[in-house]
Coordinates of C-alpha atoms in Angstrom, one line a residue:
M173 CA -46.8 -16.7 -29.4
T174 CA -43.1 -16.3 -29.5
R175 CA -41.6 -13.8 -31.9
I176 CA -43.9 -10.9 -32.5
P177 CA -43.2 -8.5 -35.4
V178 CA -43.3 -4.8 -34.5
K179 CA -46.0 -3.2 -36.7
R180 CA -46.8 -0.3 -34.4
A181 CA -44.6 1.4 -31.8
L182 CA -45.5 4.1 -29.2
I183 CA -42.5 6.4 -28.3
S184 CA -42.6 8.9 -25.4
V185 CA -39.2 9.7 -24.0
Y186 CA -37.7 12.5 -21.9
D187 CA -34.1 11.5 -22.8
K188 CA -33.8 12.0 -26.5
A189 CA -30.4 10.3 -26.9
G190 CA -30.5 7.9 -29.8
L191 CA -34.1 8.7 -30.6
E192 CA -33.6 9.7 -34.3
D193 CA -31.7 6.5 -35.1
L194 CA -34.3 4.4 -33.3
A195 CA -37.2 6.1 -35.1
R196 CA -35.4 5.6 -38.5
A197 CA -34.9 1.9 -37.8
L198 CA -38.5 1.5 -36.9
H199 CA -39.6 3.4 -40.0
D200 CA -37.3 1.4 -42.3
S201 CA -38.7 -1.8 -40.9
G202 CA -42.2 -0.6 -41.9
A203 CA -43.5 0.1 -38.4
E204 CA -46.0 2.9 -37.7
I205 CA -44.8 5.3 -35.0
V206 CA -47.1 7.0 -32.6
S207 CA -45.5 9.7 -30.3
T208 CA -46.1 12.5 -27.9
G209 CA -45.2 16.2 -27.6
S210 CA -41.5 16.9 -27.9
T211 CA -40.7 13.3 -28.8
A212 CA -43.0 13.6 -31.9
R213 CA -41.5 16.9 -32.8
T214 CA -38.0 15.4 -32.7
I215 CA -39.0 12.6 -35.0
E216 CA -40.7 15.0 -37.4
S217 CA -37.6 17.2 -37.5
A218 CA -35.7 14.1 -38.7
G219 CA -38.1 13.9 -41.7
L220 CA -39.8 10.8 -40.5
P221 CA -43.6 10.2 -40.4
V222 CA -45.2 10.1 -37.0
T223 CA -48.7 10.0 -35.7
K224 CA -49.2 12.4 -32.8
V225 CA -51.0 10.9 -29.8
E226 CA -53.7 13.6 -29.8
D227 CA -54.6 12.5 -33.4
L228 CA -54.9 8.9 -32.1
T229 CA -57.0 9.8 -29.1
G230 CA -59.0 12.7 -30.6
F231 CA -58.2 14.5 -27.4
P232 CA -55.6 17.3 -27.1
E233 CA -52.8 17.3 -24.6
C234 CA -53.9 19.4 -21.6
L235 CA -53.0 20.7 -18.2
D236 CA -49.5 21.7 -19.3
G237 CA -48.8 18.2 -20.6
R238 CA -49.9 16.4 -17.5
V239 CA -52.5 14.5 -19.5
K240 CA -51.3 13.1 -22.8
T241 CA -51.4 9.3 -22.9
L242 CA -54.0 8.5 -20.1
H243 CA -56.6 7.5 -22.6
P244 CA -58.3 4.1 -23.5
R245 CA -57.0 4.3 -27.1
V246 CA -53.4 4.2 -25.7
H247 CA -53.8 1.9 -22.8
A248 CA -56.1 -0.6 -24.5
G249 CA -53.5 -0.8 -27.3
L250 CA -50.9 -1.6 -24.7
L251 CA -52.9 -3.9 -22.5
A252 CA -54.8 -6.1 -24.9
D253 CA -53.7 -9.7 -24.6
L254 CA -53.7 -10.8 -28.3
A255 CA -53.5 -14.4 -27.3
N256 CA -57.1 -13.9 -25.8
P257 CA -59.7 -13.9 -28.6
A258 CA -62.0 -11.8 -26.5
H259 CA -59.4 -9.0 -26.2
A260 CA -58.8 -9.1 -30.0
S261 CA -62.5 -8.9 -30.7
Q262 CA -63.0 -6.0 -28.3
L263 CA -60.1 -4.1 -30.0
A264 CA -61.7 -4.7 -33.4
D265 CA -65.1 -3.5 -32.1
L266 CA -63.5 -0.3 -30.6
E267 CA -61.4 0.2 -33.7
I268 CA -58.2 0.3 -31.6
E269 CA -55.0 -0.9 -33.1
P270 CA -52.6 -2.7 -30.7
F271 CA -49.0 -1.8 -30.1
Q272 CA -46.2 -4.3 -30.2
L273 CA -43.5 -1.9 -28.8
L274 CA -43.4 0.8 -26.2
V275 CA -40.4 3.0 -25.8
S276 CA -40.6 5.3 -22.8
N277 CA -38.2 6.8 -20.2
L278 CA -39.3 9.0 -17.4
Y279 CA -39.0 12.6 -16.3
P280 CA -35.7 13.3 -14.5
F281 CA -37.1 13.3 -10.9
E282 CA -33.8 12.4 -9.2
Q283 CA -31.7 14.9 -11.2
T284 CA -34.2 17.6 -10.4
V285 CA -34.0 16.9 -6.6
A286 CA -30.2 16.8 -6.8
S287 CA -30.1 20.2 -8.6
G288 CA -31.6 21.9 -5.5
A289 CA -34.8 22.9 -7.3
E290 CA -37.8 24.2 -5.5
D291 CA -40.5 21.8 -4.3
A292 CA -43.0 22.9 -7.0
E293 CA -40.5 22.1 -9.8
I294 CA -39.7 18.7 -8.3
I295 CA -43.4 17.9 -8.1
E296 CA -43.7 18.6 -11.8
Q297 CA -41.0 16.1 -12.5
I298 CA -43.0 13.2 -11.0
D299 CA -44.0 11.3 -14.1
I300 CA -47.5 9.9 -14.2
G301 CA -48.3 8.9 -17.8
G302 CA -44.8 7.3 -18.4
P303 CA -44.9 4.8 -15.5
A304 CA -48.5 4.0 -16.3
M305 CA -47.6 3.0 -19.9
V306 CA -44.4 1.2 -18.8
R307 CA -46.2 -0.9 -16.2
A308 CA -49.1 -1.6 -18.6
A309 CA -46.7 -2.8 -21.4
A310 CA -44.6 -4.8 -18.9
K311 CA -47.7 -6.6 -17.6
N312 CA -48.7 -7.4 -21.1
H313 CA -45.3 -8.6 -22.2
G314 CA -46.9 -11.6 -23.8
S315 CA -47.9 -9.2 -26.6
V316 CA -45.8 -6.1 -26.1
A317 CA -42.1 -5.3 -25.8
V318 CA -41.2 -2.4 -23.5
V319 CA -37.9 -0.5 -23.7
T320 CA -37.0 2.0 -21.0
S321 CA -33.4 3.0 -21.7
P322 CA -31.4 4.2 -24.8
A323 CA -28.9 1.5 -23.8
Q324 CA -31.5 -1.0 -25.1
Y325 CA -32.0 0.6 -28.5
A326 CA -29.4 -1.7 -30.1
D327 CA -31.6 -4.7 -29.0
V328 CA -34.5 -3.1 -30.8
G329 CA -32.6 -2.8 -34.0
K330 CA -31.6 -6.5 -33.7
A331 CA -35.1 -7.6 -33.0
L332 CA -36.4 -5.6 -36.0
A333 CA -33.9 -7.4 -38.2
D334 CA -34.9 -10.8 -36.7
G335 CA -38.6 -10.2 -37.2
G336 CA -39.6 -9.1 -33.7
F337 CA -38.9 -9.8 -30.1
T338 CA -39.1 -13.4 -28.7
E339 CA -41.1 -14.2 -25.6
P340 CA -38.0 -14.6 -23.4
E341 CA -36.7 -11.3 -24.7
R342 CA -40.0 -9.6 -23.9
R343 CA -39.9 -11.1 -20.4
R344 CA -36.5 -9.7 -19.7
L345 CA -37.5 -6.3 -21.0
A346 CA -40.5 -6.4 -18.7
A347 CA -38.3 -7.3 -15.7
A348 CA -36.1 -4.3 -16.5
A349 CA -39.1 -2.1 -16.9
Y350 CA -40.5 -3.0 -13.5
A351 CA -37.0 -2.4 -12.0
H352 CA -37.0 1.0 -13.7
T353 CA -40.4 2.1 -12.3
A354 CA -39.6 0.6 -8.9
A355 CA -36.4 2.7 -8.6
Y356 CA -38.4 5.7 -9.8
D357 CA -41.1 5.2 -7.2
A358 CA -38.5 4.5 -4.5
A359 CA -36.9 7.8 -5.2
V360 CA -40.2 9.7 -5.1
A361 CA -41.3 7.9 -1.9
S362 CA -38.0 8.6 -0.2
W363 CA -38.1 12.3 -1.1
F364 CA -41.6 12.7 0.2
A365 CA -40.7 10.9 3.5
A366 CA -37.4 12.6 4.1
S367 CA -37.8 16.1 2.7
Y368 CA -41.2 17.1 1.3
A369 CA -43.6 15.6 3.8
P370 CA -41.7 14.2 6.8
D371 CA -43.8 12.9 9.7
E372 CA -43.3 14.1 13.2
V373 CA -40.7 11.5 14.1
A374 CA -38.7 12.4 10.9
Q375 CA -38.9 16.1 11.8
Q376 CA -37.6 15.5 15.3
T377 CA -34.9 12.9 14.5
G378 CA -34.1 13.1 10.8
W379 CA -35.1 9.5 10.2
P380 CA -37.8 9.2 7.6
A381 CA -40.7 6.8 7.8
V382 CA -39.6 5.2 4.5
S383 CA -36.2 4.8 3.0
A384 CA -36.3 2.9 -0.3
T385 CA -33.7 1.9 -2.8
V386 CA -33.4 -0.7 -5.6
L387 CA -30.2 -2.7 -6.0
A388 CA -29.0 -4.1 -9.3
R389 CA -26.7 -7.1 -9.6
A390 CA -23.3 -5.9 -10.8
D391 CA -21.5 -9.2 -10.8
V392 CA -21.7 -12.8 -9.6
L393 CA -18.7 -13.7 -7.5
R394 CA -16.8 -17.0 -7.4
Y395 CA -17.9 -17.6 -3.9
G396 CA -18.7 -15.8 -0.6
E397 CA -16.7 -15.5 2.5
N398 CA -16.0 -19.2 2.3
P399 CA -16.0 -21.5 -0.8
H400 CA -19.2 -23.2 0.1
Q401 CA -21.1 -19.9 0.1
K402 CA -22.6 -18.3 -3.0
A403 CA -22.1 -14.5 -3.5
A404 CA -22.8 -11.6 -5.7
I405 CA -22.3 -7.8 -5.6
Y406 CA -25.1 -5.4 -6.1
R407 CA -25.0 -1.7 -6.8
S408 CA -27.5 1.0 -6.0
T409 CA -29.3 1.9 -9.2
S410 CA -28.7 5.6 -8.9
A411 CA -27.2 8.3 -6.8
A412 CA -30.4 8.8 -4.9
G413 CA -30.5 5.1 -4.1
R414 CA -27.1 5.2 -2.3
T415 CA -27.1 5.7 1.4
D416 CA -24.5 8.4 0.8
P417 CA -25.3 10.2 -2.5
T418 CA -21.8 11.9 -2.5
D419 CA -20.0 8.6 -2.6
S420 CA -19.9 6.2 -5.6
G421 CA -18.3 3.6 -3.3
I422 CA -16.3 0.5 -3.8
A423 CA -19.1 -1.3 -5.5
N424 CA -18.8 1.2 -8.4
S425 CA -15.0 1.0 -8.7
D426 CA -13.2 -0.1 -11.9
V427 CA -11.0 -3.2 -11.9
L428 CA -8.3 -2.1 -14.3
H429 CA -6.3 -5.3 -14.2
G430 CA -6.2 -8.7 -12.7
K431 CA -8.5 -11.5 -11.5
A432 CA -12.1 -10.7 -10.7
M433 CA -12.6 -9.3 -7.2
S434 CA -13.7 -11.9 -4.6
Y435 CA -16.2 -11.3 -1.8
N436 CA -13.4 -11.0 0.8
N437 CA -11.5 -8.7 -1.6
Y438 CA -14.5 -6.3 -1.7
V439 CA -14.8 -6.4 2.1
D440 CA -11.2 -5.6 2.7
A441 CA -11.1 -3.1 -0.1
D442 CA -13.9 -1.1 1.5
S443 CA -12.1 -1.1 4.8
A444 CA -8.9 0.0 3.2
R445 CA -10.7 2.8 1.3
R446 CA -12.3 3.9 4.5
A447 CA -8.9 4.1 6.2
A448 CA -6.8 5.8 3.5
Y449 CA -9.4 8.1 2.1
D450 CA -10.1 9.5 5.5
F451 CA -7.0 11.7 5.3
A452 CA -6.2 14.8 3.3
E453 CA -2.5 14.3 3.4
P454 CA -1.0 11.5 1.2
C455 CA -2.0 8.3 3.0
V456 CA -1.7 4.6 2.5
A457 CA -3.5 1.8 4.5
I458 CA -2.7 -1.9 4.3
I459 CA -5.6 -4.1 5.3
K460 CA -6.1 -7.7 6.2
H461 CA -9.4 -9.0 7.5
S462 CA -10.8 -5.5 7.6
N463 CA -8.1 -4.3 10.0
P464 CA -5.0 -2.2 9.2
C465 CA -1.7 -3.9 9.3
G466 CA -0.3 -0.4 8.9
I467 CA -1.5 3.1 8.1
A468 CA 0.6 6.2 7.5
I469 CA 0.8 9.6 6.0
G470 CA 3.8 11.0 4.2
A471 CA 5.3 13.8 2.1
D472 CA 4.2 11.8 -0.9
I473 CA 2.3 8.6 -1.6
A474 CA 5.5 6.4 -1.8
A475 CA 6.7 7.7 1.6
A476 CA 3.3 7.0 3.1
H477 CA 3.4 3.4 1.8
A478 CA 6.9 2.8 3.1
K479 CA 5.9 3.9 6.5
A480 CA 2.6 1.9 6.5
L481 CA 4.4 -1.2 5.4
A482 CA 7.0 -0.8 8.1
C483 CA 4.4 -1.1 10.9
D484 CA 3.8 -4.9 10.4
P485 CA 5.4 -6.2 7.2
L486 CA 4.6 -9.9 8.1
S487 CA 0.9 -9.3 8.3
A488 CA 0.9 -6.9 5.3
Y489 CA 1.9 -9.8 3.0
G490 CA -1.0 -10.6 0.7
G491 CA -3.0 -7.7 2.0
V492 CA -5.1 -5.0 0.3
V493 CA -3.3 -1.7 -0.2
A494 CA -5.3 1.5 -0.5
A495 CA -3.8 4.9 -1.4
N496 CA -5.7 8.2 -1.4
G497 CA -3.6 9.5 -4.3
T498 CA -2.3 8.3 -7.6
V499 CA -0.1 5.3 -7.3
T500 CA 3.4 6.4 -8.5
E501 CA 6.3 4.4 -10.0
A502 CA 8.1 4.8 -6.7
M503 CA 5.2 3.3 -4.7
A504 CA 4.8 0.5 -7.2
R505 CA 8.5 -0.5 -6.9
Q506 CA 8.0 -0.8 -3.1
I507 CA 4.9 -2.9 -3.5
I508 CA 6.6 -5.5 -5.6
D509 CA 9.2 -6.1 -3.0
G510 CA 6.4 -7.9 -1.1
F511 CA 3.0 -9.1 -2.2
A512 CA -0.4 -7.5 -2.5
E513 CA -3.7 -9.0 -3.5
V514 CA -5.3 -5.7 -4.4
V515 CA -4.2 -2.1 -4.8
I516 CA -6.9 0.6 -4.7
A517 CA -6.4 4.2 -5.6
P518 CA -8.0 7.1 -7.4
D519 CA -5.7 6.4 -10.3
F520 CA -2.4 4.8 -11.4
D521 CA 0.5 6.3 -13.2
P522 CA 1.2 4.3 -16.5
A523 CA 4.7 3.4 -15.2
A524 CA 3.2 2.1 -11.9
M525 CA 0.7 0.0 -13.9
E526 CA 3.5 -1.5 -16.0
I527 CA 5.6 -2.4 -12.9
L528 CA 2.7 -4.0 -11.0
V529 CA 1.3 -5.9 -14.0
G530 CA 4.8 -7.0 -15.0
R531 CA 5.4 -8.5 -11.6
W532 CA 2.0 -10.2 -11.0
K533 CA -0.4 -11.0 -13.9
N534 CA -3.3 -11.5 -11.5
I535 CA -2.9 -8.6 -9.2
R536 CA -6.1 -6.6 -8.9
L537 CA -5.6 -2.9 -9.7
V538 CA -8.7 -1.0 -8.7
R539 CA -9.5 2.6 -9.5
C540 CA -11.9 4.0 -7.0
V541 CA -12.6 7.7 -6.9
A542 CA -12.7 9.6 -3.7
P543 CA -16.1 10.5 -2.4
A544 CA -17.1 14.1 -3.0
W545 CA -16.7 15.0 0.7
A546 CA -13.1 13.7 0.6
A547 CA -12.2 15.4 -2.7
A548 CA -13.5 18.7 -1.3
G549 CA -11.1 18.4 1.7
E550 CA -13.9 17.6 4.1
T551 CA -12.3 14.5 5.6
G552 CA -10.1 16.6 7.8
A553 CA -6.4 16.3 7.9
V554 CA -3.9 15.8 10.7
I555 CA -2.4 18.9 12.1
P556 CA 0.6 20.1 10.0
R557 CA 3.7 19.9 12.1
G558 CA 4.6 23.3 13.5
D559 CA 1.0 24.5 14.2
D560 CA 0.1 25.7 17.6
P561 CA -1.1 23.0 20.0
P562 CA -4.4 23.3 21.9
T563 CA -4.6 24.6 25.4
A564 CA -6.1 22.6 28.2
S565 CA -9.7 23.8 27.5
P566 CA -11.8 23.6 24.3
M567 CA -11.2 26.4 21.8
K568 CA -14.2 26.3 19.4
G569 CA -13.3 27.7 16.0
K570 CA -9.6 28.1 16.5
D571 CA -7.8 27.3 13.2
I572 CA -5.1 24.7 13.9
G573 CA -5.2 23.2 10.5
L574 CA -7.3 20.2 11.2
A575 CA -9.7 20.6 8.3
T576 CA -10.7 22.9 5.6
R577 CA -14.3 23.2 6.9
D578 CA -16.0 24.3 10.1
L579 CA -16.0 21.1 12.3
Y580 CA -18.9 22.6 14.2
A581 CA -21.1 23.1 11.2
E582 CA -23.9 20.6 10.8
A583 CA -22.8 17.6 8.7
V584 CA -24.6 16.4 5.6
P585 CA -27.1 13.7 6.8
T586 CA -25.8 10.5 5.2
F587 CA -26.1 7.1 6.6
E588 CA -25.0 3.5 6.5
L589 CA -27.0 0.3 6.8
H590 CA -26.2 -3.0 8.6
Q591 CA -28.3 -6.0 8.0
V592 CA -29.8 -7.9 10.9
S593 CA -32.2 -10.7 10.9
G594 CA -35.6 -9.4 9.8
G595 CA -34.4 -5.8 9.0
M596 CA -31.7 -3.2 8.8
L597 CA -30.0 -1.0 11.3
A598 CA -29.3 2.5 10.1
Q599 CA -26.9 5.1 11.5
T600 CA -25.2 8.3 10.3
W601 CA -21.7 7.8 9.0
D602 CA -18.9 8.1 11.5
R603 CA -16.9 10.8 9.7
M604 CA -14.6 12.2 12.3
D605 CA -16.5 15.5 12.2
A606 CA -17.7 15.6 15.8
R607 CA -16.5 18.5 17.9
G608 CA -14.2 16.3 20.0
D609 CA -12.4 15.2 16.8
D610 CA -10.8 18.6 16.7
P611 CA -7.7 18.6 18.9
A612 CA -8.5 22.2 19.8
A613 CA -11.5 20.9 21.7
W614 CA -9.6 18.2 23.6
T615 CA -9.2 18.5 27.3
L616 CA -5.8 17.9 28.9
K617 CA -6.2 15.6 31.9
A618 CA -2.7 14.8 32.9
G619 CA 0.9 15.6 32.0
A620 CA 2.4 18.5 30.1
S621 CA 0.6 20.0 27.1
A622 CA 1.7 18.4 23.9
D623 CA 4.1 20.2 21.7
A624 CA 3.5 20.6 18.0
E625 CA 5.1 17.3 17.0
M626 CA 3.4 15.3 19.7
L627 CA 0.1 16.8 18.9
A628 CA 0.4 16.0 15.2
D629 CA 1.1 12.4 16.1
L630 CA -1.9 12.3 18.5
A631 CA -4.2 13.8 15.9
F632 CA -3.0 11.2 13.3
A633 CA -3.4 8.3 15.8
W634 CA -6.9 9.5 16.8
R635 CA -8.0 9.6 13.1
A636 CA -6.3 6.3 12.2
C637 CA -7.8 4.5 15.2
R638 CA -11.3 4.9 13.7
S639 CA -10.4 2.3 11.0
V640 CA -9.4 -0.3 13.6
K641 CA -12.0 -2.8 14.8
S642 CA -13.0 -2.4 18.4
N643 CA -11.6 -2.8 21.0
A644 CA -8.9 -0.7 19.3
I645 CA -5.6 0.6 20.4
L646 CA -3.2 2.2 18.0
L647 CA 0.4 3.4 18.6
A648 CA 1.9 6.0 16.3
A649 CA 5.1 7.9 15.7
N650 CA 6.0 10.4 12.9
G651 CA 2.7 10.1 11.2
A652 CA 2.6 6.3 11.0
S653 CA 1.2 3.5 13.0
V654 CA 3.9 1.4 14.8
G655 CA 1.6 -1.0 16.6
V656 CA -2.1 -1.9 16.3
G657 CA -4.2 -3.9 18.7
M658 CA -7.6 -4.7 17.2
G659 CA -10.7 -6.7 17.7
Q660 CA -10.1 -7.9 21.2
V661 CA -12.9 -8.5 23.7
N662 CA -11.2 -6.4 26.3
R663 CA -9.1 -3.3 26.1
V664 CA -6.2 -4.8 28.1
D665 CA -5.6 -7.4 25.4
S666 CA -5.8 -4.8 22.7
A667 CA -3.2 -2.7 24.6
R668 CA -0.9 -5.7 25.0
L669 CA -1.2 -6.6 21.3
A670 CA -0.4 -3.1 20.1
V671 CA 2.6 -2.9 22.4
A672 CA 3.8 -6.4 21.3
R673 CA 3.6 -5.5 17.7
A674 CA 5.3 -2.2 18.2
G675 CA 8.2 -3.8 20.1
N676 CA 10.9 -1.2 20.8
R677 CA 9.0 1.3 18.7
A678 CA 6.5 1.7 21.5
V679 CA 9.1 3.8 23.4
G680 CA 8.4 7.5 22.7
S681 CA 5.3 6.8 20.7
V682 CA 1.8 8.1 21.3
A683 CA -1.4 6.0 21.6
S684 CA -5.1 6.4 20.8
S685 CA -8.0 4.3 22.1
D686 CA -11.3 4.3 20.3
A687 CA -13.2 4.2 23.6
Y688 CA -12.5 4.9 27.2
F689 CA -10.4 2.7 29.5
P690 CA -12.8 1.1 31.9
F691 CA -10.0 0.5 34.3
S692 CA -6.4 1.8 34.6
D693 CA -4.8 -1.5 33.7
G694 CA -5.0 -1.0 29.9
F695 CA -3.5 2.4 30.2
E696 CA -0.8 1.2 32.5
I697 CA 0.4 -1.3 29.9
L698 CA 0.9 1.5 27.4
A699 CA 2.7 3.7 30.0
E700 CA 5.0 0.8 31.0
A701 CA 5.9 0.3 27.4
G702 CA 7.2 3.8 27.1
V703 CA 4.2 5.5 25.4
R704 CA 4.5 9.2 26.2
A705 CA 1.0 10.5 25.4
V706 CA -2.5 9.0 25.0
V707 CA -5.7 10.3 23.6
E708 CA -9.0 8.7 24.5
P709 CA -12.7 9.6 24.8
G710 CA -13.0 9.5 28.6
G711 CA -16.4 9.0 30.1
S712 CA -15.7 6.0 32.3
I713 CA -16.9 6.0 35.9
R714 CA -13.3 5.2 36.7
D715 CA -11.7 8.0 34.7
D716 CA -10.1 9.3 37.9
S717 CA -8.0 6.1 38.2
V718 CA -6.8 6.4 34.7
I719 CA -5.9 10.1 35.2
T720 CA -4.1 9.2 38.4
A721 CA -2.1 6.5 36.6
A722 CA -1.2 9.0 33.8
R723 CA 0.0 11.6 36.4
K724 CA 2.0 8.9 38.2
A725 CA 3.7 7.8 35.0
G726 CA 4.2 11.3 33.7
V727 CA 2.2 10.6 30.5
T728 CA 0.3 13.3 28.7
L729 CA -3.4 12.4 28.6
Y730 CA -6.1 14.0 26.5
F731 CA -9.9 13.4 26.6
T732 CA -11.8 14.0 23.4
G733 CA -15.4 13.4 24.7
V734 CA -16.3 11.4 21.5
R735 CA -16.1 7.7 20.9
H736 CA -15.4 5.8 17.6
F737 CA -16.4 2.2 18.0
Y738 CA -16.0 0.2 14.8
H739 CA -17.6 -3.3 14.7

């Protein structure tokens, strides 16, 4: 059996979008429509004939609609394999007519959870009859086509005009249907495990026994990290499927112009976004191989770009540029003086688009919205220059302009995944919201207290360093990186690299280190280069030697008490 005409359709949908046009197309093709509850009423109100499911089954809907379609006259009509003579004979004996089409979408469980509804209301939005019918029709795709989204209604209209769905079409619809129910079940299982019925370990640690998601292929890429590797990009199927439901992420960005994104473009774009979107002030980060060639804040986005580019213009050539604000004409004119593979931003001014496209026909211009926590000002910002510096001891709750929210409040529990052979590692996002990320909580260990200008640069350097691969050392001045040492297997080499790239700019700069100095040698390289202040986590068994070196060199040294490795 290949193309099967639709003589009888069962429609039961929560989302009524496009329903009237669909029902009219079915009616005009001569198909009988059987429907349930509010779906049947919608079809009736359009003046179209419809058989109510209770008239089909001889049994009324009951239990507040919990039982409508769980009946042999429904499921036998969906599950009968019409290529099997025995099935056809049994249907005839039972006087049951088969269906050739099921149209069903499910109760809005995820939306109800996201609305903050009470548990009882969420439970009521767990669909039972819908998934049962969808799975039944999908299993029996040899005889039945199943449609689970209004986006597929155009395919129904085409199939009706062509005389029915072909077998390959029914197979593809069945695959989509199982993906639909799998995502639905994943959302329900994850909510039970994380919120409604967490086990003892989940209650104590916050890590649920089950965390499920379904990924859908978004695009096939030209190749992977290297040309001999195959690659694709997948997206979470819904907000509840994302590890961070507030963040649509780089996978959901829009390529407004240029060649298709490559695997390496996506990797670097994600790193660039992580760096630039971490600041509340106008910020630009330029990334190569997941590390910043430069990162800076400025009075406007063009000023931030100019400062970021100045850090290491040689390495920045051909990099990925990310801005946390709209790309302006002024910024675009600066970009075309060099070369960028990708530019990422929440939006682009029309004049900026024209300049960039006019210069390079293949440049990738990517619109990527800021995550909700960044848009709400929850990323934290560097200290505005002129604010009071911290004292030598922690000052919980003192407002020094670091962020718009209470840094000591419990953060939203979101997490990231890292694949390892045989499984996944999961950890909460490193969002610079630990108590030690607030300069008011830093501890002065050596030298004079930072004045407002120095403290602003230290705060910038500390936040920017989070986007540098460990071991990470970042030198900064005037709200911009001037030298970056990244990815070295010892902190001494990272310090040397940062100083070498800064050159004369190291004199009078400040420095941040993502983790403690295990010995004083790395710190001494910075001090000898003319760095005037350093911020680092502390916590080494040899902290005393680092403090002694700072006092000897007359360098201001702050400990944060929090580490920001990035691997």
